[in-house]
Structure formats: structure tokens, C-alpha cells
Short mmCIF file of C-alpha atoms in Angstrom, two decimals:
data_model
loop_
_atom_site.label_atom_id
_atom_site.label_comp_id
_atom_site.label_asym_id
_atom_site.label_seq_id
_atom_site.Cartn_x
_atom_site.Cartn_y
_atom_site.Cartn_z
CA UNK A 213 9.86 6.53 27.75
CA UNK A 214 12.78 7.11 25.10
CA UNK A 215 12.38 9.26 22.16
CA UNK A 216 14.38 9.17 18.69
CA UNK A 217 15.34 10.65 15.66
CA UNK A 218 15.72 8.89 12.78
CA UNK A 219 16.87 9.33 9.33
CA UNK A 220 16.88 6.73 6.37
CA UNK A 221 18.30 6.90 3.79
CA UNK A 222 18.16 5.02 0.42
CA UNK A 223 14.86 4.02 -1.88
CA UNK A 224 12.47 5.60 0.29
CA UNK A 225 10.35 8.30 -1.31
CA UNK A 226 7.74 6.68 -3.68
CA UNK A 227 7.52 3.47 -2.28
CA UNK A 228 4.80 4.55 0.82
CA UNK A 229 7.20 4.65 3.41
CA UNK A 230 5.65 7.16 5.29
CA UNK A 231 2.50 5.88 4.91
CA UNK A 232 3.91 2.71 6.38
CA UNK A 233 6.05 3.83 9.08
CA UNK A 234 2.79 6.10 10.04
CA UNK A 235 0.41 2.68 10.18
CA UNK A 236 3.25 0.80 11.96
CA UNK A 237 3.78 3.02 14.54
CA UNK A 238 0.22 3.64 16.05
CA UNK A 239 -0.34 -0.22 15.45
CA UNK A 240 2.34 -0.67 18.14
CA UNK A 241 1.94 2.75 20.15
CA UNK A 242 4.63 4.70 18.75
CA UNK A 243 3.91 8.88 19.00
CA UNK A 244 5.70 11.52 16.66
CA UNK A 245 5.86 12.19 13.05
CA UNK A 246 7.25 10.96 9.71
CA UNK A 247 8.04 13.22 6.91
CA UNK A 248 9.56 13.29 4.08
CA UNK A 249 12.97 15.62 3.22
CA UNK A 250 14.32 17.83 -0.22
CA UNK A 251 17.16 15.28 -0.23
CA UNK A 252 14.96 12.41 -1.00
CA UNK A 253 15.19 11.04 3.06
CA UNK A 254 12.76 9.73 4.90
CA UNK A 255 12.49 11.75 9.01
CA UNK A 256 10.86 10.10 11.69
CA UNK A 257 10.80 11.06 15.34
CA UNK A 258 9.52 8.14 17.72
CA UNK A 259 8.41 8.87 21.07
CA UNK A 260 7.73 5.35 23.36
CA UNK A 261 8.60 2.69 25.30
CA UNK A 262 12.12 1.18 24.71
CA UNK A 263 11.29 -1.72 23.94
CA UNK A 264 8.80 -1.23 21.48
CA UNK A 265 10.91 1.94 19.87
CA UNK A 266 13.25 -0.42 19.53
CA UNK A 267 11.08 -3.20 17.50
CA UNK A 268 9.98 0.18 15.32
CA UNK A 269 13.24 0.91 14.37
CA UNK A 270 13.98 -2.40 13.30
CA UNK A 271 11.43 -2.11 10.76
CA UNK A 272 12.66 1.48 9.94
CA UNK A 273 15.71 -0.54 8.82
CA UNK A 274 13.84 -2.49 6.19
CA UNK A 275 10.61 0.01 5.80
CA UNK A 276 7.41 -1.47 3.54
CA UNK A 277 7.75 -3.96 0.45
CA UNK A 278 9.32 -1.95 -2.32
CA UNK A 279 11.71 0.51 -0.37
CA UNK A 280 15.41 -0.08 -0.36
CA UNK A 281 17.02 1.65 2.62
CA UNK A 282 20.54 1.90 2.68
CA UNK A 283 21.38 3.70 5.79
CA UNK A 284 19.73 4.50 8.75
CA UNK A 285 21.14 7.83 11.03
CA UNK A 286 19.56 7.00 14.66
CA UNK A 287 20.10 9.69 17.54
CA UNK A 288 18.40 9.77 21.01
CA UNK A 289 16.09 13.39 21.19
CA UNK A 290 14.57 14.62 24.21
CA UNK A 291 10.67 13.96 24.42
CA UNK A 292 8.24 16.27 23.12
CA UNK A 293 5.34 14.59 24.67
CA UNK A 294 3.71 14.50 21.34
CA UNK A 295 0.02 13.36 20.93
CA UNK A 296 -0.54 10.11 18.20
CA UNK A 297 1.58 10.10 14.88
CA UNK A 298 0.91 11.70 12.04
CA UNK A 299 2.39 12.32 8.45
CA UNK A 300 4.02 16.28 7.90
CA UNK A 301 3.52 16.93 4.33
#
């Protein structure tokens, strides 16, 4: 089990990434949270296997139809253990 923190960057508020990312990741077994930030970027933090955290943050890169990202800040966290993912409003 890996855990990550992500932040993207780019066309991502309006465009339901969050929504998305939320769908995506308990489709695949992703834990955590996605929220999004005052300086119009998109937080996620990913708890799960590698391999599959790794497939999720592929499609972080790219996010749902409609949402441009640009950049993509990706740093290793320690686990919180968290329990299913949900959306932080």
C-alpha cells in the first residue's frame, strides 16, 4: 500500500473533475479524498495499491472530458488508513 498527494493544475474547476476523480477512484479501489482549492487546483490524496495508484494517476493527468490539466505536482504521503473516497466541499 502507497499513498499520494496530488495536485493538478490547469482547467479543472467546472468541468466535474472531482466528481470524476471521486467515481474513478472507488471504481478501481482507490481510498482518500478530492477537493477542490482557492487557487482554482484540483487536491487529491490516493491511498492503494501501487499499481492501481499508479493507473489513477494516469488519469489524474488527463481528468474527465472537458478539463484541461496542465500540470500535475505528485508527492508520496504517509498513509492515513482512510475509509472509501469522498468529495471535501
Amino acid at each position: 500500500m502507497k499513498a499520494y498527494y496530488l495536485r493538478i493544475h490547469g482547467l479543472v474547476q467546472g468541468v466535474f473533475f472531482r466528481k470524476s476523480t471521486c467515481e474513478r477512484a472507488i471504481k478501481i479501489g482507490i481510498v482518500g479524498f478530492v477537493r477542490n482549492n482557492n487557487d482554482g487546483t484540483v487536491e487529491v490524496f490516493a491511498e492503494g495499491e501501487e499499481e492501481i495508484l499508479i493507473q489513477f494517476i494516469e488519469w489524474c493527468k488527463k481528468g474527465p472530458k472537458g478539463a484541461k490539466v496542465e500540470k500535475i505536482d505528485i508527492h508520496e504521503r504517509p498513509l492515513k488508513n482512510s475509509q472509501g473516497f469522498v468529495i471535501i466541499r
